[in-house]
Short mmCIF file of C-alpha atoms in Angstrom, two decimals:
data_model
loop_
_atom_site.label_atom_id
_atom_site.label_comp_id
_atom_site.label_asym_id
_atom_site.label_seq_id
_atom_site.Cartn_x
_atom_site.Cartn_y
_atom_site.Cartn_z
CA MET L 1 -41.49 -47.73 148.51
CA PRO L 2 -40.87 -44.05 150.63
CA PRO L 3 -43.93 -43.02 152.84
CA ALA L 4 -46.40 -40.84 151.46
CA ALA L 5 -45.42 -37.27 152.13
CA HIS L 6 -47.82 -35.29 154.20
CA PRO L 7 -49.03 -32.15 152.64
CA ALA L 8 -47.62 -28.85 153.37
CA PRO L 9 -49.41 -26.66 155.88
CA LEU L 10 -51.63 -23.94 154.31
CA THR L 11 -51.71 -20.17 155.75
CA LEU L 12 -55.37 -19.36 156.00
CA LEU L 13 -56.81 -15.99 155.86
CA ARG L 14 -60.08 -15.81 157.65
CA THR L 15 -62.01 -12.36 158.43
CA ALA L 16 -64.56 -11.75 160.89
CA ALA L 17 -62.09 -12.29 163.81
CA GLY L 18 -64.69 -10.68 166.25
CA SER L 19 -67.19 -13.15 165.79
CA PRO L 20 -67.16 -16.04 168.32
CA PRO L 21 -68.22 -18.70 165.68
CA THR L 22 -64.97 -17.70 163.74
CA VAL L 23 -62.82 -18.53 166.84
CA THR L 24 -64.17 -22.28 166.57
CA GLN L 25 -63.39 -22.35 162.68
CA TYR L 26 -59.61 -20.89 163.53
CA LYS L 27 -59.45 -23.93 166.03
CA ALA L 28 -60.65 -26.27 163.40
CA PHE L 29 -58.56 -25.49 160.66
CA ARG L 30 -55.73 -25.10 163.05
CA ALA L 31 -56.24 -28.79 164.08
CA LEU L 32 -55.96 -29.79 160.72
CA GLY L 33 -52.19 -28.01 160.49
CA CYS L 34 -53.28 -24.64 159.08
CA ARG L 35 -51.31 -21.65 160.12
CA ILE L 36 -54.29 -19.19 160.79
CA VAL L 37 -54.08 -15.33 159.75
CA ALA L 38 -56.97 -13.33 161.27
CA ALA L 39 -58.25 -10.17 160.23
CA ASP L 40 -61.14 -7.40 161.76
CA CYS L 41 -61.89 -3.87 161.71
CA ASP L 42 -62.03 -4.16 165.72
CA PRO L 43 -58.36 -4.28 167.19
CA ALA L 44 -59.86 -6.12 170.29
CA SER L 45 -61.29 -9.16 168.26
CA VAL L 46 -61.25 -12.01 170.17
CA GLY L 47 -60.14 -14.18 167.35
CA PHE L 48 -56.63 -12.47 167.43
CA HIS L 49 -55.79 -14.51 170.45
CA PHE L 50 -56.34 -18.03 168.52
CA ALA L 51 -54.45 -16.86 165.35
CA ASP L 52 -50.68 -17.03 164.32
CA ALA L 53 -50.92 -13.51 162.98
CA ALA L 54 -53.75 -10.74 163.27
CA TYR L 55 -54.34 -7.78 161.43
CA VAL L 56 -56.72 -4.85 161.85
CA VAL L 57 -58.02 -3.86 158.62
CA PRO L 58 -60.56 -1.35 157.17
CA ARG L 59 -64.45 -2.05 157.07
CA VAL L 60 -65.62 -3.72 153.92
CA GLY L 61 -66.40 -0.65 151.56
CA ALA L 62 -63.90 1.75 152.72
CA PRO L 63 -61.58 2.85 150.04
CA ASP L 64 -58.60 1.08 151.18
CA TYR L 65 -60.16 -2.33 152.20
CA LEU L 66 -59.10 -4.03 149.16
CA GLU L 67 -55.49 -2.72 149.05
CA ARG L 68 -55.00 -3.68 152.62
CA MET L 69 -56.48 -7.27 152.35
CA LEU L 70 -53.98 -7.75 149.56
CA ALA L 71 -51.14 -6.52 151.53
CA VAL L 72 -52.01 -8.77 154.41
CA CYS L 73 -52.04 -11.88 151.68
CA ARG L 74 -48.60 -10.62 150.39
CA ARG L 75 -46.84 -10.14 153.77
CA GLU L 76 -48.15 -13.50 155.02
CA ALA L 77 -47.80 -15.76 152.09
CA VAL L 78 -51.48 -16.52 152.32
CA ASP L 79 -52.60 -19.75 150.54
CA LEU L 80 -56.32 -19.51 151.00
CA PHE L 81 -58.47 -16.63 151.71
CA LEU L 82 -61.97 -17.44 153.02
CA PRO L 83 -63.81 -14.13 153.43
CA ALA L 84 -66.34 -14.39 156.17
CA LEU L 85 -68.72 -11.59 155.49
CA ASP L 86 -71.59 -11.56 152.75
CA GLU L 87 -70.60 -7.88 151.77
CA GLU L 88 -67.07 -9.09 151.21
CA LEU L 89 -67.87 -11.87 148.50
CA ALA L 90 -68.64 -10.14 145.66
CA LEU L 91 -65.60 -7.22 146.16
CA CYS L 92 -63.24 -9.95 146.81
CA GLY L 93 -64.27 -11.89 144.19
CA ALA L 94 -64.31 -9.19 141.47
CA HIS L 95 -60.48 -8.83 142.30
CA ARG L 96 -59.95 -12.59 142.42
CA ASP L 97 -57.18 -12.82 139.91
CA ARG L 98 -55.02 -9.89 142.14
CA PHE L 99 -55.47 -12.39 145.09
CA GLU L 100 -54.60 -15.38 142.83
CA ALA L 101 -51.42 -13.35 141.51
CA LEU L 102 -50.19 -13.33 144.98
CA GLY L 103 -50.57 -17.05 145.62
CA ALA L 104 -53.91 -16.67 147.65
CA ARG L 105 -56.70 -18.69 146.58
CA LEU L 106 -60.35 -17.98 147.22
CA LEU L 107 -62.98 -20.56 146.94
CA LEU L 108 -65.73 -18.34 145.70
CA SER L 109 -68.44 -18.85 143.38
CA GLY L 110 -68.79 -16.46 140.29
CA PRO L 111 -70.13 -13.27 139.83
CA ARG L 112 -73.60 -14.15 138.97
CA ALA L 113 -74.03 -16.63 141.62
CA LEU L 114 -72.86 -14.16 144.38
CA ALA L 115 -75.02 -11.47 142.87
CA VAL L 116 -78.27 -13.89 143.11
CA CYS L 117 -77.24 -15.39 146.64
CA ALA L 118 -77.03 -11.71 147.87
CA ASP L 119 -80.33 -10.39 146.80
CA LYS L 120 -83.35 -12.19 148.20
CA LEU L 121 -85.77 -11.26 145.43
CA GLU L 122 -83.43 -12.50 142.96
CA MET L 123 -83.01 -15.93 144.94
CA ASP L 124 -86.76 -16.09 145.11
CA GLY L 125 -86.83 -15.80 141.27
CA CYS L 126 -83.88 -18.25 141.03
CA PHE L 127 -85.85 -20.84 143.08
CA ARG L 128 -88.94 -20.72 141.13
CA SER L 129 -87.20 -20.65 137.74
CA LEU L 130 -85.53 -24.09 138.76
CA GLY L 131 -88.71 -25.40 140.32
CA ILE L 132 -87.45 -25.47 143.79
CA PRO L 133 -90.13 -24.73 146.45
CA THR L 134 -90.09 -21.60 148.18
CA PRO L 135 -92.39 -19.12 149.97
CA ARG L 136 -94.14 -16.31 148.26
CA THR L 137 -92.06 -13.43 148.45
CA LEU L 138 -92.74 -9.73 147.31
CA ALA L 139 -90.92 -6.57 146.93
CA ALA L 140 -91.98 -4.09 149.62
CA GLU L 141 -93.41 -1.68 147.24
CA ASP L 142 -95.72 -4.52 145.66
CA TYR L 143 -97.10 -5.52 149.09
CA ARG L 144 -100.85 -5.20 149.42
CA GLU L 145 -103.36 -6.56 151.87
CA GLY L 146 -104.45 -9.48 150.67
CA ALA L 147 -101.49 -10.38 148.72
CA PHE L 148 -100.71 -13.34 151.08
CA PRO L 149 -103.11 -16.10 152.22
CA ASP L 150 -102.57 -15.62 155.65
CA TYR L 151 -100.28 -14.00 158.61
CA PRO L 152 -97.78 -13.94 160.08
CA LEU L 153 -95.49 -12.45 157.39
CA VAL L 154 -91.76 -11.82 157.43
CA VAL L 155 -90.35 -8.30 156.57
CA LYS L 156 -86.56 -8.49 155.87
CA PRO L 157 -84.06 -6.48 154.19
CA ARG L 158 -83.53 -7.31 150.46
CA ARG L 159 -79.79 -7.63 151.26
CA GLY L 160 -78.72 -8.16 154.85
CA ARG L 161 -77.33 -11.22 157.06
CA GLY L 162 -77.23 -12.12 160.72
CA GLY L 163 -81.24 -11.68 161.03
CA ALA L 164 -80.43 -7.74 161.32
CA GLY L 165 -83.63 -5.85 160.50
CA VAL L 166 -85.89 -9.20 160.29
CA GLN L 167 -89.33 -8.42 161.45
CA LEU L 168 -92.36 -10.77 162.01
CA ALA L 169 -95.82 -9.10 160.95
CA ARG L 170 -98.82 -10.65 162.72
CA ASN L 171 -101.14 -8.78 160.57
CA HIS L 172 -101.74 -6.13 157.85
CA ALA L 173 -100.91 -3.17 159.73
CA GLU L 174 -97.82 -4.38 161.04
CA ALA L 175 -96.62 -5.58 157.53
CA ALA L 176 -97.52 -2.26 155.95
CA PHE L 177 -95.51 -0.65 158.64
CA PHE L 178 -92.31 -2.71 158.32
CA ALA L 179 -92.56 -2.78 154.58
CA ARG L 180 -92.19 1.15 155.01
CA TYR L 181 -89.66 0.86 158.12
CA VAL L 182 -87.29 -1.53 156.64
CA ASP L 183 -85.04 -0.45 153.91
CA ARG L 184 -85.37 -1.86 150.75
CA ALA L 185 -87.27 -4.93 152.06
CA VAL L 186 -88.94 -8.00 151.22
CA VAL L 187 -92.38 -9.46 152.11
CA GLN L 188 -92.19 -13.14 152.53
CA GLN L 189 -94.76 -15.78 154.21
CA ALA L 190 -93.93 -16.99 157.43
CA LEU L 191 -93.11 -20.63 157.63
CA ALA L 192 -94.10 -23.35 160.27
CA GLY L 193 -92.14 -26.35 160.87
CA VAL L 194 -88.41 -27.50 161.25
CA GLU L 195 -85.61 -24.97 159.92
CA TYR L 196 -82.53 -26.40 158.63
CA THR L 197 -79.28 -25.33 157.40
CA LEU L 198 -77.78 -27.53 154.74
CA ASP L 199 -73.75 -27.40 154.81
CA VAL L 200 -72.60 -27.86 151.29
CA LEU L 201 -69.13 -28.31 149.54
CA ALA L 202 -69.08 -27.79 145.88
CA THR L 203 -66.29 -28.71 143.71
CA LEU L 204 -64.77 -26.70 140.89
CA ASP L 205 -67.30 -28.34 138.66
CA SER L 206 -69.93 -27.35 140.60
CA GLU L 207 -70.71 -30.93 141.86
CA VAL L 208 -71.90 -31.35 145.38
CA ALA L 209 -69.08 -33.20 147.33
CA VAL L 210 -70.06 -32.83 150.78
CA PHE L 211 -73.74 -32.46 152.12
CA SER L 212 -74.65 -32.19 155.88
CA PRO L 213 -77.94 -31.23 156.99
CA ARG L 214 -78.85 -29.86 160.49
CA GLN L 215 -81.79 -28.58 162.48
CA ARG L 216 -81.37 -25.06 163.75
CA LEU L 217 -82.99 -25.68 167.43
CA ALA L 218 -82.50 -22.07 168.61
CA THR L 219 -80.82 -19.07 167.05
CA GLU L 220 -79.58 -15.61 168.70
CA SER L 221 -78.87 -12.60 166.36
CA GLY L 222 -78.91 -14.93 163.25
CA ILE L 223 -76.69 -17.45 164.66
CA SER L 224 -77.73 -21.05 165.54
CA SER L 225 -77.04 -21.52 169.45
CA LYS L 226 -78.25 -24.95 169.52
CA GLY L 227 -78.53 -27.72 166.66
CA LEU L 228 -78.83 -31.00 165.77
CA THR L 229 -77.38 -33.07 162.51
CA GLN L 230 -80.20 -34.96 160.90
CA TRP L 231 -80.00 -36.56 157.51
CA ARG L 232 -82.49 -35.42 154.86
CA GLU L 233 -81.65 -37.00 151.51
CA ASP L 234 -84.73 -35.40 149.88
CA LEU L 235 -83.10 -32.11 150.54
CA LEU L 236 -79.94 -33.11 148.34
CA GLY L 237 -81.79 -33.01 144.92
CA PRO L 238 -82.81 -29.31 145.10
CA VAL L 239 -79.22 -28.49 146.18
CA ARG L 240 -77.76 -30.20 143.43
CA THR L 241 -80.06 -28.57 140.84
CA LEU L 242 -79.04 -24.94 142.22
CA VAL L 243 -75.33 -25.50 142.35
CA LYS L 244 -75.07 -26.71 138.87
CA ALA L 245 -77.59 -24.08 137.55
CA LEU L 246 -75.32 -21.34 139.23
CA GLY L 247 -71.99 -22.81 138.85
CA MET L 248 -71.32 -22.43 142.43
CA VAL L 249 -68.09 -23.73 144.05
CA GLY L 250 -66.46 -23.98 147.44
CA PRO L 251 -68.29 -23.99 150.87
CA LEU L 252 -71.84 -22.85 150.82
CA ASN L 253 -75.06 -23.08 153.07
CA PHE L 254 -78.72 -23.43 152.39
CA GLN L 255 -81.58 -22.61 154.28
CA CYS L 256 -85.04 -24.20 154.38
CA PHE L 257 -87.81 -25.36 156.28
CA VAL L 258 -89.81 -28.69 156.55
CA GLY L 259 -93.64 -28.09 157.50
CA PRO L 260 -95.78 -30.33 159.71
CA GLY L 261 -96.69 -32.10 156.68
CA GLY L 262 -93.27 -32.67 155.36
CA GLU L 263 -93.68 -30.00 152.71
CA VAL L 264 -90.29 -28.27 151.69
CA ALA L 265 -89.53 -24.55 151.12
CA PHE L 266 -86.04 -23.25 150.68
CA THR L 267 -85.49 -19.46 151.70
CA GLU L 268 -82.09 -18.58 150.85
CA VAL L 269 -78.54 -19.62 149.73
CA ASN L 270 -75.21 -18.29 151.32
CA ALA L 271 -72.20 -18.53 149.23
CA ARG L 272 -69.71 -19.27 152.19
CA LEU L 273 -69.02 -21.12 154.96
CA ALA L 274 -71.81 -21.01 157.41
CA GLY L 275 -70.74 -19.94 161.02
CA THR L 276 -72.22 -23.18 162.53
CA ALA L 277 -70.64 -25.46 160.14
CA ILE L 278 -68.38 -26.60 162.81
CA LEU L 279 -71.54 -28.82 163.82
CA SER L 280 -71.38 -31.05 160.73
CA GLN L 281 -67.60 -31.11 161.01
CA ALA L 282 -67.84 -32.37 164.43
CA ALA L 283 -70.42 -35.09 163.50
CA GLY L 284 -68.00 -36.41 160.81
CA ALA L 285 -68.47 -34.47 157.57
CA PRO L 286 -65.33 -33.90 156.16
CA LEU L 287 -66.34 -30.41 155.34
CA PHE L 288 -63.10 -28.60 156.35
CA GLU L 289 -60.69 -31.04 155.01
CA GLY L 290 -62.54 -30.69 151.77
CA ILE L 291 -61.99 -27.02 151.71
CA LEU L 292 -58.10 -27.61 152.16
CA ASP L 293 -58.16 -30.08 149.53
CA LEU L 294 -59.73 -27.78 146.97
CA ALA L 295 -57.23 -25.39 148.04
CA ARG L 296 -54.61 -27.74 147.19
CA GLY L 297 -56.04 -28.54 143.82
CA ARG L 298 -57.33 -32.05 145.08
CA GLU L 299 -60.79 -33.67 144.57
CA PRO L 300 -62.53 -33.53 148.03
CA ARG L 301 -63.73 -36.87 149.69
CA PRO L 302 -67.10 -37.25 148.91
CA TRP L 303 -69.54 -37.20 151.87
CA LEU L 304 -73.15 -37.72 150.80
CA GLN L 305 -74.45 -39.88 153.72
CA PRO L 306 -75.64 -39.53 157.13
CA CYS L 307 -73.19 -37.80 159.87
CA ALA L 308 -73.42 -39.19 163.47
CA PRO L 309 -76.57 -37.64 165.22
CA LEU L 310 -75.03 -35.12 167.38
CA LEU L 311 -76.44 -32.19 169.47
CA MET L 312 -74.47 -28.86 169.78
CA PHE L 313 -75.21 -26.26 172.51
CA ARG L 314 -73.20 -23.02 172.57
CA TYR L 315 -72.30 -20.75 175.43
CA TRP L 316 -69.98 -17.87 176.35
CA ASP L 317 -66.35 -18.49 177.14
CA GLU L 318 -63.82 -15.89 178.13
CA VAL L 319 -60.01 -14.73 177.12
CA PHE L 320 -57.93 -13.07 179.75
CA ARG L 321 -55.11 -11.10 178.93
CA HIS L 322 -52.99 -8.45 180.90
CA PRO L 323 -53.11 -4.94 179.31
CA GLY L 324 -50.36 -4.37 176.69
CA PRO L 325 -49.78 -3.68 172.92
CA PRO L 326 -52.54 -4.93 170.76
CA LEU L 327 -52.22 -8.35 169.33
CA GLY L 328 -53.50 -7.12 165.75
CA GLN L 329 -51.34 -4.96 163.68
CA GLU L 330 -52.18 -2.50 161.03
CA ALA L 331 -52.36 -4.19 157.26
#
């Protein structure tokens, strides 16, 4: 018999090239044989130095954002487009057919799932309807003194990412101020204990194929700077329930806390690959391989077992380049 053919390399488009975690993802996907196309609105994005092709694109929400992203997919014959920013997900997902007509697959959940995940108040209602434990959460306009059993409280944008606008209120006066100050805020009971991110890959049938919990030991600007893989089988059930209920697909990440007495509370779900998913990948979970399998129309290799215990520490690194023409071309 002839030897098994190796799969053809995929061309992967990944946005947010100016984000340091994106650089690690470019490296990981390239190590798996991908050709990397980077995109960002900043022409000096560091990720351009680690890509095979780089494009300066408009900010999400600009009138020509969508057409320029489609132009990149057409010009580079993109096989897989993984949007990195929350605000890209619904916009690109709504035009999935236009991307896929060019051969660029989007591993994104459907519009209902994307809408729920983008709205912290809707997410709270979804958790409760499914019996998944979650902290008490109110719209800012519904907050009153005595609405929560104690302080501190967390006040954060109803729609937001990366820790932007998140405030800790230690008493009623602070909570009332931040509820007015933060635009379209929610007020939530602050949680004690260990914070976890759960890296998840869901199949096209909304089954959990890969599940890798990790502790967030330290964060900076909403991004984990220190982490530890740690198996928590008790967190798999709620993840399966929500993934199936919302019909979610592709790479996802869940946030939750485990309190001092072992009590669990889920706080949010992001319908995209996490910035620190590289820790799960490095610990042995075939998360990135599974993404590529789904892009090729294959079933990903299941991983519902402990990873090797692995600590991650992040640090600054530099790229040096003599002045010259920009690396990113206009889309």
